[in-house]
């Protein structure tokens, strides 16, 4: 993924907040019924105060930028940070700047 795509994805405060929440899901999503090992269920991001379609659009942008990975379990989609992409992005950014 290109750094520009990641920067665009992180430019929106809601998407940045989601990535931050996913860094420590135990702290922010401890009330999730299923194990956080699966990831964080898309429905849990309602905490940002946006409509479900808006949250889905933000999650889609993060997925497109490869900042999150997804796992489908039945009808639910679970999200995790893509630590490899984030580490590569930070390294590339450090080298470029």
mmCIF file of N, CA and C in Angstrom:
data_model
loop_
_atom_site.group_PDB
_atom_site.id
_atom_site.type_symbol
_atom_site.label_atom_id
_atom_site.label_comp_id
_atom_site.label_asym_id
_atom_site.label_seq_id
_atom_site.Cartn_x
_atom_site.Cartn_y
_atom_site.Cartn_z
ATOM 1 N N UNK A 1 0.842 -1.178 0.000
ATOM 2 C CA UNK A 1 0.000 0.000 0.000
ATOM 3 C C UNK A 1 0.887 1.241 0.000
ATOM 4 N N UNK A 2 0.443 2.243 -0.687
ATOM 5 C CA UNK A 2 1.188 3.495 -0.771
ATOM 6 C C UNK A 2 0.994 4.324 0.488
ATOM 7 N N UNK A 3 2.051 5.039 0.859
ATOM 8 C CA UNK A 3 1.951 5.916 2.027
ATOM 9 C C UNK A 3 0.849 6.946 1.863
ATOM 10 N N UNK A 4 0.656 7.450 0.630
ATOM 11 C CA UNK A 4 -0.385 8.455 0.390
ATOM 12 C C UNK A 4 -1.769 7.920 0.749
ATOM 13 N N UNK A 5 -2.043 6.659 0.404
ATOM 14 C CA UNK A 5 -3.342 6.056 0.719
ATOM 15 C C UNK A 5 -3.541 5.938 2.227
ATOM 16 N N UNK A 6 -2.477 5.590 2.910
ATOM 17 C CA UNK A 6 -2.562 5.460 4.369
ATOM 18 C C UNK A 6 -2.751 6.830 5.011
ATOM 19 N N UNK A 7 -2.006 7.815 4.539
ATOM 20 C CA UNK A 7 -2.150 9.171 5.079
ATOM 21 C C UNK A 7 -3.569 9.692 4.879
ATOM 22 N N UNK A 8 -4.156 9.430 3.709
ATOM 23 C CA UNK A 8 -5.534 9.852 3.460
ATOM 24 C C UNK A 8 -6.498 9.152 4.411
ATOM 25 N N UNK A 9 -6.263 7.859 4.639
ATOM 26 C CA UNK A 9 -7.143 7.104 5.533
ATOM 27 C C UNK A 9 -7.043 7.622 6.963
ATOM 28 N N UNK A 10 -5.845 7.997 7.373
ATOM 29 C CA UNK A 10 -5.646 8.468 8.752
ATOM 30 C C UNK A 10 -5.971 9.943 8.933
ATOM 31 N N UNK A 11 -6.237 10.641 7.835
ATOM 32 C CA UNK A 11 -6.499 12.075 7.905
ATOM 33 C C UNK A 11 -7.825 12.401 8.588
ATOM 34 N N UNK A 12 -8.752 11.481 8.568
ATOM 35 C CA UNK A 12 -10.054 11.726 9.191
ATOM 36 C C UNK A 12 -9.983 11.341 10.667
ATOM 37 N N UNK A 13 -10.438 12.212 11.561
ATOM 38 C CA UNK A 13 -10.325 11.926 13.002
ATOM 39 C C UNK A 13 -11.034 10.645 13.448
ATOM 40 N N UNK A 14 -12.150 10.296 12.828
ATOM 41 C CA UNK A 14 -12.854 9.075 13.221
ATOM 42 C C UNK A 14 -12.025 7.848 12.858
ATOM 43 N N UNK A 15 -11.446 7.836 11.667
ATOM 44 C CA UNK A 15 -10.626 6.685 11.264
ATOM 45 C C UNK A 15 -9.378 6.579 12.134
ATOM 46 N N UNK A 16 -8.783 7.700 12.451
ATOM 47 C CA UNK A 16 -7.622 7.694 13.338
ATOM 48 C C UNK A 16 -8.015 7.156 14.714
ATOM 49 N N UNK A 17 -9.182 7.559 15.201
ATOM 50 C CA UNK A 17 -9.664 7.074 16.496
ATOM 51 C C UNK A 17 -9.899 5.567 16.466
ATOM 52 N N UNK A 18 -10.472 5.061 15.389
ATOM 53 C CA UNK A 18 -10.712 3.620 15.268
ATOM 54 C C UNK A 18 -9.398 2.855 15.326
ATOM 55 N N UNK A 19 -8.387 3.314 14.593
ATOM 56 C CA UNK A 19 -7.083 2.647 14.610
ATOM 57 C C UNK A 19 -6.494 2.703 16.022
ATOM 58 N N UNK A 20 -6.680 3.823 16.689
ATOM 59 C CA UNK A 20 -6.203 3.961 18.077
ATOM 60 C C UNK A 20 -6.932 2.967 18.989
ATOM 61 N N UNK A 21 -8.241 2.880 18.890
ATOM 62 C CA UNK A 21 -9.010 1.938 19.706
ATOM 63 C C UNK A 21 -8.550 0.509 19.480
ATOM 64 N N UNK A 22 -8.269 0.178 18.220
ATOM 65 C CA UNK A 22 -7.868 -1.191 17.905
ATOM 66 C C UNK A 22 -6.473 -1.534 18.424
ATOM 67 N N UNK A 23 -5.712 -0.522 18.780
ATOM 68 C CA UNK A 23 -4.374 -0.773 19.336
ATOM 69 C C UNK A 23 -4.492 -1.474 20.686
ATOM 70 N N UNK A 24 -5.521 -1.152 21.450
ATOM 71 C CA UNK A 24 -5.741 -1.742 22.771
ATOM 72 C C UNK A 24 -7.222 -2.102 22.925
ATOM 73 N N UNK A 25 -7.679 -3.120 22.205
ATOM 74 C CA UNK A 25 -9.111 -3.429 22.226
ATOM 75 C C UNK A 25 -9.638 -3.823 23.611
ATOM 76 N N UNK A 26 -8.780 -4.389 24.458
ATOM 77 C CA UNK A 26 -9.231 -4.746 25.811
ATOM 78 C C UNK A 26 -9.680 -3.522 26.590
ATOM 79 N N UNK A 27 -9.036 -2.411 26.358
ATOM 80 C CA UNK A 27 -9.377 -1.182 27.071
ATOM 81 C C UNK A 27 -10.680 -0.575 26.569
ATOM 82 N N UNK A 28 -10.908 -0.630 25.255
ATOM 83 C CA UNK A 28 -12.039 0.083 24.666
ATOM 84 C C UNK A 28 -13.249 -0.796 24.360
ATOM 85 N N UNK A 29 -13.043 -2.096 24.261
ATOM 86 C CA UNK A 29 -14.142 -2.977 23.851
ATOM 87 C C UNK A 29 -14.296 -4.176 24.785
ATOM 88 N N UNK A 30 -14.020 -3.984 26.049
ATOM 89 C CA UNK A 30 -14.087 -5.090 27.014
ATOM 90 C C UNK A 30 -15.498 -5.647 27.160
ATOM 91 N N UNK A 31 -16.507 -4.887 26.730
ATOM 92 C CA UNK A 31 -17.893 -5.342 26.854
ATOM 93 C C UNK A 31 -18.352 -6.179 25.656
ATOM 94 N N UNK A 32 -17.442 -6.448 24.714
ATOM 95 C CA UNK A 32 -17.817 -7.283 23.570
ATOM 96 C C UNK A 32 -18.059 -8.716 24.047
ATOM 97 N N UNK A 33 -19.141 -9.321 23.577
ATOM 98 C CA UNK A 33 -19.498 -10.665 24.022
ATOM 99 C C UNK A 33 -18.510 -11.725 23.551
ATOM 100 N N UNK A 34 -18.084 -11.660 22.297
ATOM 101 C CA UNK A 34 -17.154 -12.648 21.752
ATOM 102 C C UNK A 34 -15.722 -12.264 22.106
ATOM 103 N N UNK A 35 -14.852 -13.229 22.055
ATOM 104 C CA UNK A 35 -13.447 -13.001 22.370
ATOM 105 C C UNK A 35 -12.840 -11.942 21.446
ATOM 106 N N UNK A 36 -12.038 -11.076 22.004
ATOM 107 C CA UNK A 36 -11.362 -10.054 21.205
ATOM 108 C C UNK A 36 -10.264 -10.657 20.342
ATOM 109 N N UNK A 37 -9.963 -11.938 20.557
ATOM 110 C CA UNK A 37 -9.011 -12.634 19.686
ATOM 111 C C UNK A 37 -9.526 -12.654 18.246
ATOM 112 N N UNK A 38 -10.839 -12.662 18.090
ATOM 113 C CA UNK A 38 -11.446 -12.614 16.756
ATOM 114 C C UNK A 38 -11.251 -11.246 16.111
ATOM 115 N N UNK A 39 -11.117 -10.230 16.949
ATOM 116 C CA UNK A 39 -11.110 -8.846 16.507
ATOM 117 C C UNK A 39 -12.274 -8.138 17.167
ATOM 118 N N UNK A 40 -12.535 -6.929 16.711
ATOM 119 C CA UNK A 40 -13.632 -6.138 17.252
ATOM 120 C C UNK A 40 -14.772 -6.155 16.239
ATOM 121 N N UNK A 41 -15.947 -6.528 16.707
ATOM 122 C CA UNK A 41 -17.117 -6.597 15.846
ATOM 123 C C UNK A 41 -17.471 -5.198 15.336
ATOM 124 N N UNK A 42 -17.831 -5.131 14.074
ATOM 125 C CA UNK A 42 -18.164 -3.845 13.441
ATOM 126 C C UNK A 42 -19.208 -3.075 14.241
ATOM 127 N N UNK A 43 -20.148 -3.772 14.842
ATOM 128 C CA UNK A 43 -21.215 -3.100 15.600
ATOM 129 C C UNK A 43 -20.681 -2.340 16.818
ATOM 130 N N UNK A 44 -19.524 -2.719 17.313
ATOM 131 C CA UNK A 44 -18.952 -2.083 18.494
ATOM 132 C C UNK A 44 -18.462 -0.658 18.217
ATOM 133 N N UNK A 45 -18.261 -0.326 16.939
ATOM 134 C CA UNK A 45 -17.760 1.001 16.600
ATOM 135 C C UNK A 45 -18.851 2.062 16.618
ATOM 136 N N UNK A 46 -20.058 1.674 16.989
ATOM 137 C CA UNK A 46 -21.144 2.649 17.145
ATOM 138 C C UNK A 46 -20.789 3.675 18.212
ATOM 139 N N UNK A 47 -19.820 3.342 19.043
ATOM 140 C CA UNK A 47 -19.389 4.254 20.114
ATOM 141 C C UNK A 47 -18.883 5.585 19.576
ATOM 142 N N UNK A 48 -18.544 5.645 18.297
ATOM 143 C CA UNK A 48 -18.052 6.913 17.738
ATOM 144 C C UNK A 48 -19.193 7.878 17.452
ATOM 145 N N UNK A 49 -20.451 7.428 17.616
ATOM 146 C CA UNK A 49 -21.591 8.320 17.505
ATOM 147 C C UNK A 49 -22.099 8.549 16.096
ATOM 148 N N UNK A 50 -21.590 7.779 15.139
ATOM 149 C CA UNK A 50 -22.036 7.924 13.748
ATOM 150 C C UNK A 50 -23.025 6.825 13.391
ATOM 151 N N UNK A 51 -23.720 7.013 12.295
ATOM 152 C CA UNK A 51 -24.654 5.994 11.815
ATOM 153 C C UNK A 51 -23.877 4.765 11.361
ATOM 154 N N UNK A 52 -24.564 3.648 11.305
ATOM 155 C CA UNK A 52 -23.931 2.397 10.873
ATOM 156 C C UNK A 52 -23.347 2.526 9.467
ATOM 157 N N UNK A 53 -24.053 3.139 8.496
ATOM 158 C CA UNK A 53 -23.451 3.289 7.165
ATOM 159 C C UNK A 53 -22.181 4.147 7.173
ATOM 160 N N UNK A 54 -22.158 5.182 7.999
ATOM 161 C CA UNK A 54 -20.968 6.035 8.086
ATOM 162 C C UNK A 54 -19.800 5.265 8.690
ATOM 163 N N UNK A 55 -20.076 4.500 9.744
ATOM 164 C CA UNK A 55 -19.031 3.679 10.370
ATOM 165 C C UNK A 55 -18.509 2.657 9.362
ATOM 166 N N UNK A 56 -19.407 2.026 8.628
ATOM 167 C CA UNK A 56 -19.002 1.044 7.620
ATOM 168 C C UNK A 56 -18.113 1.672 6.551
ATOM 169 N N UNK A 57 -18.444 2.884 6.151
ATOM 170 C CA UNK A 57 -17.623 3.579 5.147
ATOM 171 C C UNK A 57 -16.224 3.851 5.697
ATOM 172 N N UNK A 58 -16.134 4.265 6.948
ATOM 173 C CA UNK A 58 -14.822 4.515 7.553
ATOM 174 C C UNK A 58 -14.021 3.217 7.681
ATOM 175 N N UNK A 59 -14.673 2.156 8.119
ATOM 176 C CA UNK A 59 -13.985 0.867 8.225
ATOM 177 C C UNK A 59 -13.534 0.376 6.853
ATOM 178 N N UNK A 60 -14.362 0.606 5.834
ATOM 179 C CA UNK A 60 -13.997 0.224 4.472
ATOM 180 C C UNK A 60 -12.765 0.962 3.980
ATOM 181 N N UNK A 61 -12.673 2.234 4.314
ATOM 182 C CA UNK A 61 -11.503 3.020 3.912
ATOM 183 C C UNK A 61 -10.245 2.511 4.611
ATOM 184 N N UNK A 62 -10.365 2.160 5.882
ATOM 185 C CA UNK A 62 -9.220 1.610 6.612
ATOM 186 C C UNK A 62 -8.807 0.258 6.037
ATOM 187 N N UNK A 63 -9.789 -0.538 5.640
ATOM 188 C CA UNK A 63 -9.486 -1.839 5.043
ATOM 189 C C UNK A 63 -8.821 -1.657 3.683
ATOM 190 N N UNK A 64 -9.300 -0.730 2.890
ATOM 191 C CA UNK A 64 -8.723 -0.458 1.574
ATOM 192 C C UNK A 64 -7.264 -0.012 1.702
ATOM 193 N N UNK A 65 -6.961 0.755 2.747
ATOM 194 C CA UNK A 65 -5.595 1.215 2.989
ATOM 195 C C UNK A 65 -4.758 0.125 3.669
ATOM 196 N N UNK A 66 -5.367 -1.014 3.935
ATOM 197 C CA UNK A 66 -4.717 -2.166 4.562
ATOM 198 C C UNK A 66 -4.265 -1.890 5.991
ATOM 199 N N UNK A 67 -4.925 -0.947 6.646
ATOM 200 C CA UNK A 67 -4.611 -0.645 8.044
ATOM 201 C C UNK A 67 -5.319 -1.594 9.001
ATOM 202 N N UNK A 68 -6.373 -2.262 8.513
ATOM 203 C CA UNK A 68 -7.081 -3.252 9.308
ATOM 204 C C UNK A 68 -7.273 -4.513 8.477
ATOM 205 N N UNK A 69 -7.405 -5.615 9.188
ATOM 206 C CA UNK A 69 -7.764 -6.871 8.548
ATOM 207 C C UNK A 69 -9.158 -7.242 9.036
ATOM 208 N N UNK A 70 -9.833 -8.069 8.272
ATOM 209 C CA UNK A 70 -11.185 -8.468 8.652
ATOM 210 C C UNK A 70 -11.294 -9.982 8.713
ATOM 211 N N UNK A 71 -12.262 -10.405 9.503
ATOM 212 C CA UNK A 71 -12.580 -11.827 9.605
ATOM 213 C C UNK A 71 -14.086 -11.935 9.738
ATOM 214 N N UNK A 72 -14.692 -12.691 8.852
ATOM 215 C CA UNK A 72 -16.145 -12.882 8.898
ATOM 216 C C UNK A 72 -16.445 -14.142 9.708
ATOM 217 N N UNK A 73 -17.365 -13.996 10.654
ATOM 218 C CA UNK A 73 -17.865 -15.115 11.444
ATOM 219 C C UNK A 73 -19.372 -15.032 11.386
ATOM 220 N N UNK A 74 -19.970 -15.920 10.612
ATOM 221 C CA UNK A 74 -21.415 -15.853 10.404
ATOM 222 C C UNK A 74 -21.758 -14.560 9.696
ATOM 223 N N UNK A 75 -22.651 -13.798 10.275
ATOM 224 C CA UNK A 75 -23.061 -12.531 9.659
ATOM 225 C C UNK A 75 -22.227 -11.354 10.136
ATOM 226 N N UNK A 76 -21.314 -11.588 11.073
ATOM 227 C CA UNK A 76 -20.546 -10.511 11.684
ATOM 228 C C UNK A 76 -19.151 -10.396 11.071
ATOM 229 N N UNK A 77 -18.645 -9.172 11.030
ATOM 230 C CA UNK A 77 -17.285 -8.920 10.567
ATOM 231 C C UNK A 77 -16.503 -8.340 11.734
ATOM 232 N N UNK A 78 -15.332 -8.915 11.959
ATOM 233 C CA UNK A 78 -14.454 -8.492 13.047
ATOM 234 C C UNK A 78 -13.213 -7.825 12.468
ATOM 235 N N UNK A 79 -12.759 -6.773 13.146
ATOM 236 C CA UNK A 79 -11.636 -5.969 12.664
ATOM 237 C C UNK A 79 -10.473 -6.005 13.637
ATOM 238 N N UNK A 80 -9.274 -6.074 13.071
ATOM 239 C CA UNK A 80 -8.029 -5.972 13.833
ATOM 240 C C UNK A 80 -7.101 -5.023 13.105
ATOM 241 N N UNK A 81 -6.191 -4.412 13.854
ATOM 242 C CA UNK A 81 -5.149 -3.598 13.231
ATOM 243 C C UNK A 81 -4.228 -4.502 12.424
ATOM 244 N N UNK A 82 -3.759 -3.997 11.304
ATOM 245 C CA UNK A 82 -2.765 -4.713 10.506
ATOM 246 C C UNK A 82 -1.402 -4.161 10.915
ATOM 247 N N UNK A 83 -0.813 -4.777 11.915
ATOM 248 C CA UNK A 83 0.431 -4.267 12.488
ATOM 249 C C UNK A 83 1.580 -4.268 11.482
ATOM 250 N N UNK A 84 1.581 -5.216 10.551
ATOM 251 C CA UNK A 84 2.645 -5.253 9.537
ATOM 252 C C UNK A 84 2.588 -4.015 8.650
ATOM 253 N N UNK A 85 1.406 -3.669 8.190
ATOM 254 C CA UNK A 85 1.252 -2.481 7.345
ATOM 255 C C UNK A 85 1.616 -1.220 8.127
ATOM 256 N N UNK A 86 1.180 -1.141 9.367
ATOM 257 C CA UNK A 86 1.468 0.043 10.185
ATOM 258 C C UNK A 86 2.976 0.185 10.410
ATOM 259 N N UNK A 87 3.649 -0.910 10.724
ATOM 260 C CA UNK A 87 5.104 -0.863 10.938
ATOM 261 C C UNK A 87 5.828 -0.460 9.653
ATOM 262 N N UNK A 88 5.400 -1.015 8.532
ATOM 263 C CA UNK A 88 6.016 -0.688 7.240
ATOM 264 C C UNK A 88 5.785 0.785 6.900
ATOM 265 N N UNK A 89 4.588 1.280 7.169
ATOM 266 C CA UNK A 89 4.260 2.684 6.924
ATOM 267 C C UNK A 89 5.150 3.599 7.762
ATOM 268 N N UNK A 90 5.289 3.294 9.033
ATOM 269 C CA UNK A 90 6.126 4.117 9.921
ATOM 270 C C UNK A 90 7.573 4.100 9.448
ATOM 271 N N UNK A 91 8.058 2.933 9.064
ATOM 272 C CA UNK A 91 9.434 2.827 8.568
ATOM 273 C C UNK A 91 9.613 3.648 7.287
ATOM 274 N N UNK A 92 8.683 3.509 6.356
ATOM 275 C CA UNK A 92 8.760 4.263 5.093
ATOM 276 C C UNK A 92 8.685 5.762 5.344
ATOM 277 N N UNK A 93 7.812 6.168 6.224
ATOM 278 C CA UNK A 93 7.659 7.573 6.545
ATOM 279 C C UNK A 93 8.937 8.133 7.167
ATOM 280 N N UNK A 94 9.524 7.365 8.058
ATOM 281 C CA UNK A 94 10.763 7.780 8.703
ATOM 282 C C UNK A 94 11.879 7.947 7.663
ATOM 283 N N UNK A 95 11.940 7.034 6.722
ATOM 284 C CA UNK A 95 12.978 7.094 5.685
ATOM 285 C C UNK A 95 12.754 8.266 4.736
ATOM 286 N N UNK A 96 11.496 8.557 4.436
ATOM 287 C CA UNK A 96 11.182 9.611 3.481
ATOM 288 C C UNK A 96 11.350 11.003 4.072
ATOM 289 N N UNK A 97 11.100 11.137 5.348
ATOM 290 C CA UNK A 97 11.171 12.463 5.979
ATOM 291 C C UNK A 97 12.493 12.580 6.627
#
